[in-house]
Amino acid sequence: DVKVTQSSRYLVKRTGEKVFLECVQDMDHENMFWYRQDPGLGLRLIYFSYDVKMKEKGDIPEGYSVSREKKERFSLILESASTNQTSMYLCASSLTQGQAFFGQGTRLTVV
Amino acid sequence: DAKTTQPPSMDCAEGRAANLPCNHSTISGNEYVYWYRQIHSQGPQYIIHGLKNNETNEMASLIITEDRKSSTLILPHATLRDTAVYYCIVRGGAGSYQLTFGKGTKLSVIP
């Protein structure tokens, strides 16, 4: 059974903290993605990666960075968390052609 | 830039067919049409995809117009569990790694 696993389902962090959101996939997919989802705004792409150590900005990369040191793992980093980064974060992976598989999401609250 | 256009919401009576439209007038020849759905608080789930021909699987049917500028997802006998946000996405082609979602269509299945 294919799987994309996000490290936490719920997370509460303080303003200014450095936050790591981890995503692991077991399907040997080249592509991995990070999205955030807010009410009324749909899924917005933050960053994606098409290979190890490769990364591309999505539509809303400001305030975020990513790391892909291994093919199966894609990390989203909030260098200094702010309250406007409170959101649902979703990770996905896919082959270049083909369906994407999503994790269950991490609901991050920054207080 | 949004590659697809979908109505923001639709209602469907339980047991009836739900027909969800999507416009993708700028689709290029090697791009596929994908459909996903997201049930509240879960990650998006793949439904079906196609290039030119109509496609059917155990979940749904996908009808793509001959000019490929629009498509329709058909849920033949909608149930209450089909209430979700449905996303139509175009993706594919050489060097096309990005996976961008629009705001989708909120389908409400009514008893």
PDB file of C-alpha atoms in Angstrom:
ATOM      1  CA  ASP A   1       0.000   0.000   0.000  1.00  0.00           C
ATOM      2  CA  VAL A   2       1.501   3.304  -1.117  1.00  0.00           C
ATOM      3  CA  LYS A   3       2.107   5.813   1.587  1.00  0.00           C
ATOM      4  CA  VAL A   4       3.017   9.432   2.197  1.00  0.00           C
ATOM      5  CA  THR A   5       3.594  10.084   5.865  1.00  0.00           C
ATOM      6  CA  GLN A   6       3.727  13.457   7.551  1.00  0.00           C
ATOM      7  CA  SER A   7       5.478  13.527  10.881  1.00  0.00           C
ATOM      8  CA  SER A   8       2.750  15.259  12.876  1.00  0.00           C
ATOM      9  CA  ARG A   9      -1.002  15.596  12.524  1.00  0.00           C
ATOM     10  CA  TYR A  10      -1.238  18.593  14.864  1.00  0.00           C
ATOM     11  CA  LEU A  11       1.488  21.016  15.900  1.00  0.00           C
ATOM     12  CA  VAL A  12       1.499  24.142  18.068  1.00  0.00           C
ATOM     13  CA  LYS A  13       4.517  26.450  17.922  1.00  0.00           C
ATOM     14  CA  ARG A  14       5.390  29.885  19.229  1.00  0.00           C
ATOM     15  CA  THR A  15       6.038  32.952  17.101  1.00  0.00           C
ATOM     16  CA  GLY A  16       9.700  33.129  16.120  1.00  0.00           C
ATOM     17  CA  GLU A  17      10.384  29.423  16.521  1.00  0.00           C
ATOM     18  CA  LYS A  18      12.070  27.430  13.784  1.00  0.00           C
ATOM     19  CA  VAL A  19       9.662  24.740  12.629  1.00  0.00           C
ATOM     20  CA  PHE A  20      10.368  21.580  10.667  1.00  0.00           C
ATOM     21  CA  LEU A  21       7.602  19.670   8.907  1.00  0.00           C
ATOM     22  CA  GLU A  22       8.720  16.284   7.673  1.00  0.00           C
ATOM     23  CA  CYS A  23       7.316  14.185   4.858  1.00  0.00           C
ATOM     24  CA  VAL A  24       8.366  10.685   3.855  1.00  0.00           C
ATOM     25  CA  GLN A  25       7.187   8.618   0.882  1.00  0.00           C
ATOM     26  CA  ASP A  26       7.826   4.945   0.211  1.00  0.00           C
ATOM     27  CA  MET A  27       7.109   4.863  -3.534  1.00  0.00           C
ATOM     28  CA  ASP A  28      10.482   5.949  -4.967  1.00  0.00           C
ATOM     29  CA  HIS A  29       8.824   9.013  -6.504  1.00  0.00           C
ATOM     30  CA  GLU A  30      10.983  11.724  -8.048  1.00  0.00           C
ATOM     31  CA  ASN A  31       8.608  14.569  -7.323  1.00  0.00           C
ATOM     32  CA  MET A  32       7.565  15.846  -3.932  1.00  0.00           C
ATOM     33  CA  PHE A  33       5.421  18.863  -3.054  1.00  0.00           C
ATOM     34  CA  TRP A  34       4.449  21.029  -0.118  1.00  0.00           C
ATOM     35  CA  TYR A  35       1.132  22.889  -0.046  1.00  0.00           C
ATOM     36  CA  ARG A  36      -0.738  24.959   2.439  1.00  0.00           C
ATOM     37  CA  GLN A  37      -4.496  25.075   2.585  1.00  0.00           C
ATOM     38  CA  ASP A  38      -6.556  27.875   4.054  1.00  0.00           C
ATOM     39  CA  PRO A  39     -10.335  28.344   4.029  1.00  0.00           C
ATOM     40  CA  GLY A  40     -11.517  29.795   0.725  1.00  0.00           C
ATOM     41  CA  LEU A  41      -8.045  29.714  -0.850  1.00  0.00           C
ATOM     42  CA  GLY A  42      -7.724  26.088  -1.930  1.00  0.00           C
ATOM     43  CA  LEU A  43      -4.378  24.304  -2.082  1.00  0.00           C
ATOM     44  CA  ARG A  44      -1.484  26.647  -2.728  1.00  0.00           C
ATOM     45  CA  LEU A  45       1.892  25.291  -3.763  1.00  0.00           C
ATOM     46  CA  ILE A  46       4.788  26.421  -1.565  1.00  0.00           C
ATOM     47  CA  TYR A  47       7.734  24.465  -2.943  1.00  0.00           C
ATOM     48  CA  PHE A  48       8.340  21.343  -4.960  1.00  0.00           C
ATOM     49  CA  SER A  49      11.283  19.116  -5.722  1.00  0.00           C
ATOM     50  CA  TYR A  50      11.841  16.988  -8.806  1.00  0.00           C
ATOM     51  CA  ASP A  51      15.000  15.252  -7.629  1.00  0.00           C
ATOM     52  CA  VAL A  52      17.301  14.923  -4.658  1.00  0.00           C
ATOM     53  CA  LYS A  53      18.792  18.298  -3.699  1.00  0.00           C
ATOM     54  CA  MET A  54      16.668  20.019  -6.365  1.00  0.00           C
ATOM     55  CA  LYS A  55      13.950  22.458  -5.393  1.00  0.00           C
ATOM     56  CA  GLU A  56      11.698  24.943  -7.123  1.00  0.00           C
ATOM     57  CA  LYS A  57       9.552  27.733  -5.733  1.00  0.00           C
ATOM     58  CA  GLY A  58       5.849  27.367  -6.021  1.00  0.00           C
ATOM     59  CA  ASP A  59       3.290  30.135  -5.798  1.00  0.00           C
ATOM     60  CA  ILE A  60       3.854  31.211  -2.184  1.00  0.00           C
ATOM     61  CA  PRO A  61       7.456  30.426  -1.106  1.00  0.00           C
ATOM     62  CA  GLU A  62       7.984  33.514   1.066  1.00  0.00           C
ATOM     63  CA  GLY A  63       8.784  32.622   4.658  1.00  0.00           C
ATOM     64  CA  TYR A  64       9.535  28.996   3.851  1.00  0.00           C
ATOM     65  CA  SER A  65      12.479  26.889   2.762  1.00  0.00           C
ATOM     66  CA  VAL A  66      12.811  23.198   1.944  1.00  0.00           C
ATOM     67  CA  SER A  67      15.339  20.432   2.079  1.00  0.00           C
ATOM     68  CA  ARG A  68      15.583  17.206   0.089  1.00  0.00           C
ATOM     69  CA  GLU A  69      18.715  15.315   1.036  1.00  0.00           C
ATOM     70  CA  LYS A  70      17.237  11.883   0.322  1.00  0.00           C
ATOM     71  CA  LYS A  71      14.758  10.849  -2.328  1.00  0.00           C
ATOM     72  CA  GLU A  72      12.146   9.666   0.140  1.00  0.00           C
ATOM     73  CA  ARG A  73      12.172  12.705   2.433  1.00  0.00           C
ATOM     74  CA  PHE A  74      11.110  16.299   1.818  1.00  0.00           C
ATOM     75  CA  SER A  75      11.209  18.789   4.670  1.00  0.00           C
ATOM     76  CA  LEU A  76       9.459  22.127   4.919  1.00  0.00           C
ATOM     77  CA  ILE A  77      11.155  24.680   7.162  1.00  0.00           C
ATOM     78  CA  LEU A  78       9.662  27.784   8.705  1.00  0.00           C
ATOM     79  CA  GLU A  79      12.760  29.749   9.702  1.00  0.00           C
ATOM     80  CA  SER A  80      10.861  32.043  12.077  1.00  0.00           C
ATOM     81  CA  ALA A  81       7.250  31.043  12.456  1.00  0.00           C
ATOM     82  CA  SER A  82       4.621  33.773  12.331  1.00  0.00           C
ATOM     83  CA  THR A  83       0.917  33.709  13.122  1.00  0.00           C
ATOM     84  CA  ASN A  84       0.026  34.091   9.429  1.00  0.00           C
ATOM     85  CA  GLN A  85       1.643  30.714   8.835  1.00  0.00           C
ATOM     86  CA  THR A  86      -1.064  29.031  10.873  1.00  0.00           C
ATOM     87  CA  SER A  87      -2.538  26.637   8.335  1.00  0.00           C
ATOM     88  CA  MET A  88      -3.036  23.069   7.159  1.00  0.00           C
ATOM     89  CA  TYR A  89       0.112  21.815   5.431  1.00  0.00           C
ATOM     90  CA  LEU A  90      -0.088  18.974   2.924  1.00  0.00           C
ATOM     91  CA  CYS A  91       2.731  16.971   1.400  1.00  0.00           C
ATOM     92  CA  ALA A  92       2.441  14.973  -1.826  1.00  0.00           C
ATOM     93  CA  SER A  93       4.622  12.834  -4.054  1.00  0.00           C
ATOM     94  CA  SER A  94       4.350  11.604  -7.625  1.00  0.00           C
ATOM     95  CA  LEU A  95       6.194  10.310 -10.603  1.00  0.00           C
ATOM     96  CA  THR A  96       6.667  12.923 -13.316  1.00  0.00           C
ATOM     97  CA  GLN A  97       3.674  11.462 -15.096  1.00  0.00           C
ATOM     98  CA  GLY A  98       0.963   9.958 -13.025  1.00  0.00           C
ATOM     99  CA  GLN A  99      -1.163  10.482 -10.006  1.00  0.00           C
ATOM    100  CA  ALA A 100      -0.014  12.235  -6.893  1.00  0.00           C
ATOM    101  CA  PHE A 101      -0.389  10.745  -3.440  1.00  0.00           C
ATOM    102  CA  PHE A 102      -1.029  12.963  -0.462  1.00  0.00           C
ATOM    103  CA  GLY A 103      -0.301  12.729   3.202  1.00  0.00           C
ATOM    104  CA  GLN A 104      -2.989  13.342   5.787  1.00  0.00           C
ATOM    105  CA  GLY A 105      -1.810  16.845   6.528  1.00  0.00           C
ATOM    106  CA  THR A 106      -0.303  18.732   9.460  1.00  0.00           C
ATOM    107  CA  ARG A 107      -2.440  21.345  11.127  1.00  0.00           C
ATOM    108  CA  LEU A 108       0.029  23.952  12.396  1.00  0.00           C
ATOM    109  CA  THR A 109      -0.968  26.634  14.841  1.00  0.00           C
ATOM    110  CA  VAL A 110       1.478  29.452  15.563  1.00  0.00           C
ATOM    111  CA  VAL A 111       0.699  31.347  18.750  1.00  0.00           C
TER     112      VAL A 111
ATOM    113  CA  ASP B   1      -1.875  31.364 -13.508  1.00  0.00           C
ATOM    114  CA  ALA B   2      -4.864  29.086 -13.235  1.00  0.00           C
ATOM    115  CA  LYS B   3      -4.874  26.506 -15.999  1.00  0.00           C
ATOM    116  CA  THR B   4      -8.380  25.299 -15.232  1.00  0.00           C
ATOM    117  CA  THR B   5     -11.728  26.894 -14.438  1.00  0.00           C
ATOM    118  CA  GLN B   6     -14.398  25.178 -12.346  1.00  0.00           C
ATOM    119  CA  PRO B   7     -17.677  26.351 -10.824  1.00  0.00           C
ATOM    120  CA  PRO B   8     -17.220  27.050  -7.104  1.00  0.00           C
ATOM    121  CA  SER B   9     -20.117  24.857  -5.982  1.00  0.00           C
ATOM    122  CA  MET B  10     -22.727  22.375  -7.149  1.00  0.00           C
ATOM    123  CA  ASP B  11     -25.534  20.358  -5.599  1.00  0.00           C
ATOM    124  CA  CYS B  12     -26.624  16.874  -6.587  1.00  0.00           C
ATOM    125  CA  ALA B  13     -29.454  14.675  -5.331  1.00  0.00           C
ATOM    126  CA  GLU B  14     -28.410  11.397  -3.773  1.00  0.00           C
ATOM    127  CA  GLY B  15     -28.572   8.546  -6.286  1.00  0.00           C
ATOM    128  CA  ARG B  16     -28.429  10.841  -9.279  1.00  0.00           C
ATOM    129  CA  ALA B  17     -25.442  11.378 -11.556  1.00  0.00           C
ATOM    130  CA  ALA B  18     -23.148  14.253 -10.622  1.00  0.00           C
ATOM    131  CA  ASN B  19     -21.589  15.992 -13.615  1.00  0.00           C
ATOM    132  CA  LEU B  20     -18.708  18.282 -12.732  1.00  0.00           C
ATOM    133  CA  PRO B  21     -17.398  20.506 -15.539  1.00  0.00           C
ATOM    134  CA  CYS B  22     -13.902  21.868 -16.057  1.00  0.00           C
ATOM    135  CA  ASN B  23     -12.559  24.275 -18.655  1.00  0.00           C
ATOM    136  CA  HIS B  24      -8.919  23.997 -19.684  1.00  0.00           C
ATOM    137  CA  SER B  25      -8.808  25.989 -22.901  1.00  0.00           C
ATOM    138  CA  THR B  26      -5.012  26.449 -22.875  1.00  0.00           C
ATOM    139  CA  ILE B  27      -4.200  22.773 -22.497  1.00  0.00           C
ATOM    140  CA  SER B  28      -1.279  21.649 -24.630  1.00  0.00           C
ATOM    141  CA  GLY B  29      -1.100  18.458 -26.655  1.00  0.00           C
ATOM    142  CA  ASN B  30       0.910  16.423 -24.153  1.00  0.00           C
ATOM    143  CA  GLU B  31      -0.889  17.510 -20.989  1.00  0.00           C
ATOM    144  CA  TYR B  32      -3.184  15.159 -19.149  1.00  0.00           C
ATOM    145  CA  VAL B  33      -6.365  16.064 -17.301  1.00  0.00           C
ATOM    146  CA  TYR B  34      -6.432  14.801 -13.708  1.00  0.00           C
ATOM    147  CA  TRP B  35      -9.240  14.827 -11.189  1.00  0.00           C
ATOM    148  CA  TYR B  36      -8.831  14.674  -7.432  1.00  0.00           C
ATOM    149  CA  ARG B  37     -11.221  15.118  -4.572  1.00  0.00           C
ATOM    150  CA  GLN B  38     -10.769  16.207  -1.001  1.00  0.00           C
ATOM    151  CA  ILE B  39     -13.111  15.159   1.717  1.00  0.00           C
ATOM    152  CA  HIS B  40     -13.095  17.438   4.731  1.00  0.00           C
ATOM    153  CA  SER B  41      -9.918  17.260   6.830  1.00  0.00           C
ATOM    154  CA  GLN B  42      -8.258  14.667   4.596  1.00  0.00           C
ATOM    155  CA  GLY B  43      -5.546  14.874   1.942  1.00  0.00           C
ATOM    156  CA  PRO B  44      -6.726  14.963  -1.690  1.00  0.00           C
ATOM    157  CA  GLN B  45      -7.445  11.630  -3.309  1.00  0.00           C
ATOM    158  CA  TYR B  46      -6.832  10.746  -6.938  1.00  0.00           C
ATOM    159  CA  ILE B  47      -9.946   9.859  -8.958  1.00  0.00           C
ATOM    160  CA  ILE B  48      -9.122   9.522 -12.632  1.00  0.00           C
ATOM    161  CA  HIS B  49      -7.096  11.010 -15.463  1.00  0.00           C
ATOM    162  CA  GLY B  50      -7.089  11.065 -19.265  1.00  0.00           C
ATOM    163  CA  LEU B  51      -5.387  12.490 -22.320  1.00  0.00           C
ATOM    164  CA  LYS B  52      -7.810  12.335 -25.241  1.00  0.00           C
ATOM    165  CA  ASN B  53     -10.142   9.410 -24.851  1.00  0.00           C
ATOM    166  CA  ASN B  54     -12.915   9.047 -22.357  1.00  0.00           C
ATOM    167  CA  GLU B  55     -11.946   7.044 -19.314  1.00  0.00           C
ATOM    168  CA  THR B  56     -13.874   5.047 -16.738  1.00  0.00           C
ATOM    169  CA  ASN B  57     -12.876   3.378 -13.507  1.00  0.00           C
ATOM    170  CA  GLU B  58     -14.652   2.103 -10.433  1.00  0.00           C
ATOM    171  CA  MET B  59     -15.070   5.616  -9.055  1.00  0.00           C
ATOM    172  CA  ALA B  60     -16.022   7.780 -12.012  1.00  0.00           C
ATOM    173  CA  SER B  61     -16.028   8.508 -15.727  1.00  0.00           C
ATOM    174  CA  LEU B  62     -14.097  11.257 -17.458  1.00  0.00           C
ATOM    175  CA  ILE B  63     -15.408  12.769 -20.664  1.00  0.00           C
ATOM    176  CA  ILE B  64     -12.951  14.971 -22.604  1.00  0.00           C
ATOM    177  CA  THR B  65     -14.191  17.048 -25.515  1.00  0.00           C
ATOM    178  CA  GLU B  66     -12.689  16.441 -28.933  1.00  0.00           C
ATOM    179  CA  ASP B  67     -10.827  19.769 -28.873  1.00  0.00           C
ATOM    180  CA  ARG B  68      -9.632  18.908 -25.309  1.00  0.00           C
ATOM    181  CA  LYS B  69     -10.580  22.363 -24.055  1.00  0.00           C
ATOM    182  CA  SER B  70     -12.991  21.051 -21.471  1.00  0.00           C
ATOM    183  CA  SER B  71     -13.891  17.907 -19.602  1.00  0.00           C
ATOM    184  CA  THR B  72     -16.593  16.532 -17.331  1.00  0.00           C
ATOM    185  CA  LEU B  73     -16.205  14.230 -14.370  1.00  0.00           C
ATOM    186  CA  ILE B  74     -19.229  11.997 -13.888  1.00  0.00           C
ATOM    187  CA  LEU B  75     -20.093  10.260 -10.636  1.00  0.00           C
ATOM    188  CA  PRO B  76     -22.841   7.922 -11.892  1.00  0.00           C
ATOM    189  CA  HIS B  77     -24.767   7.427  -8.656  1.00  0.00           C
ATOM    190  CA  ALA B  78     -23.780  10.058  -6.127  1.00  0.00           C
ATOM    191  CA  THR B  79     -23.870   9.161  -2.438  1.00  0.00           C
ATOM    192  CA  LEU B  80     -23.578  11.336   0.648  1.00  0.00           C
ATOM    193  CA  ARG B  81     -19.964  10.186   0.952  1.00  0.00           C
ATOM    194  CA  ASP B  82     -19.203  11.879  -2.377  1.00  0.00           C
ATOM    195  CA  THR B  83     -19.672  15.283  -0.759  1.00  0.00           C
ATOM    196  CA  ALA B  84     -16.237  16.851  -1.226  1.00  0.00           C
ATOM    197  CA  VAL B  85     -14.222  19.458  -3.096  1.00  0.00           C
ATOM    198  CA  TYR B  86     -13.319  18.228  -6.588  1.00  0.00           C
ATOM    199  CA  TYR B  87     -10.215  19.521  -8.327  1.00  0.00           C
ATOM    200  CA  CYS B  88      -9.484  19.414 -12.044  1.00  0.00           C
ATOM    201  CA  ILE B  89      -5.808  19.754 -12.952  1.00  0.00           C
ATOM    202  CA  VAL B  90      -3.819  19.680 -16.160  1.00  0.00           C
ATOM    203  CA  ARG B  91      -0.319  18.319 -15.996  1.00  0.00           C
ATOM    204  CA  GLY B  92       2.319  16.649 -18.082  1.00  0.00           C
ATOM    205  CA  GLY B  93       4.747  17.211 -20.867  1.00  0.00           C
ATOM    206  CA  ALA B  94       8.509  17.300 -20.899  1.00  0.00           C
ATOM    207  CA  GLY B  95       9.963  19.105 -17.917  1.00  0.00           C
ATOM    208  CA  SER B  96       6.552  19.639 -16.399  1.00  0.00           C
ATOM    209  CA  TYR B  97       6.989  18.816 -12.740  1.00  0.00           C
ATOM    210  CA  GLN B  98       4.750  21.350 -11.076  1.00  0.00           C
ATOM    211  CA  LEU B  99       1.381  20.251  -9.733  1.00  0.00           C
ATOM    212  CA  THR B 100      -0.906  23.224  -9.196  1.00  0.00           C
ATOM    213  CA  PHE B 101      -4.441  23.113  -7.832  1.00  0.00           C
ATOM    214  CA  GLY B 102      -7.174  25.684  -8.306  1.00  0.00           C
ATOM    215  CA  LYS B 103     -10.018  26.233  -5.866  1.00  0.00           C
ATOM    216  CA  GLY B 104     -12.076  23.315  -7.157  1.00  0.00           C
ATOM    217  CA  THR B 105     -15.814  22.676  -7.026  1.00  0.00           C
ATOM    218  CA  LYS B 106     -17.553  22.005  -3.734  1.00  0.00           C
ATOM    219  CA  LEU B 107     -20.037  19.223  -4.468  1.00  0.00           C
ATOM    220  CA  SER B 108     -22.835  18.780  -1.968  1.00  0.00           C
ATOM    221  CA  VAL B 109     -24.848  15.579  -2.293  1.00  0.00           C
ATOM    222  CA  ILE B 110     -28.306  16.129  -0.850  1.00  0.00           C
ATOM    223  CA  PRO B 111     -30.461  13.338   0.635  1.00  0.00           C
TER     224      PRO B 111
END
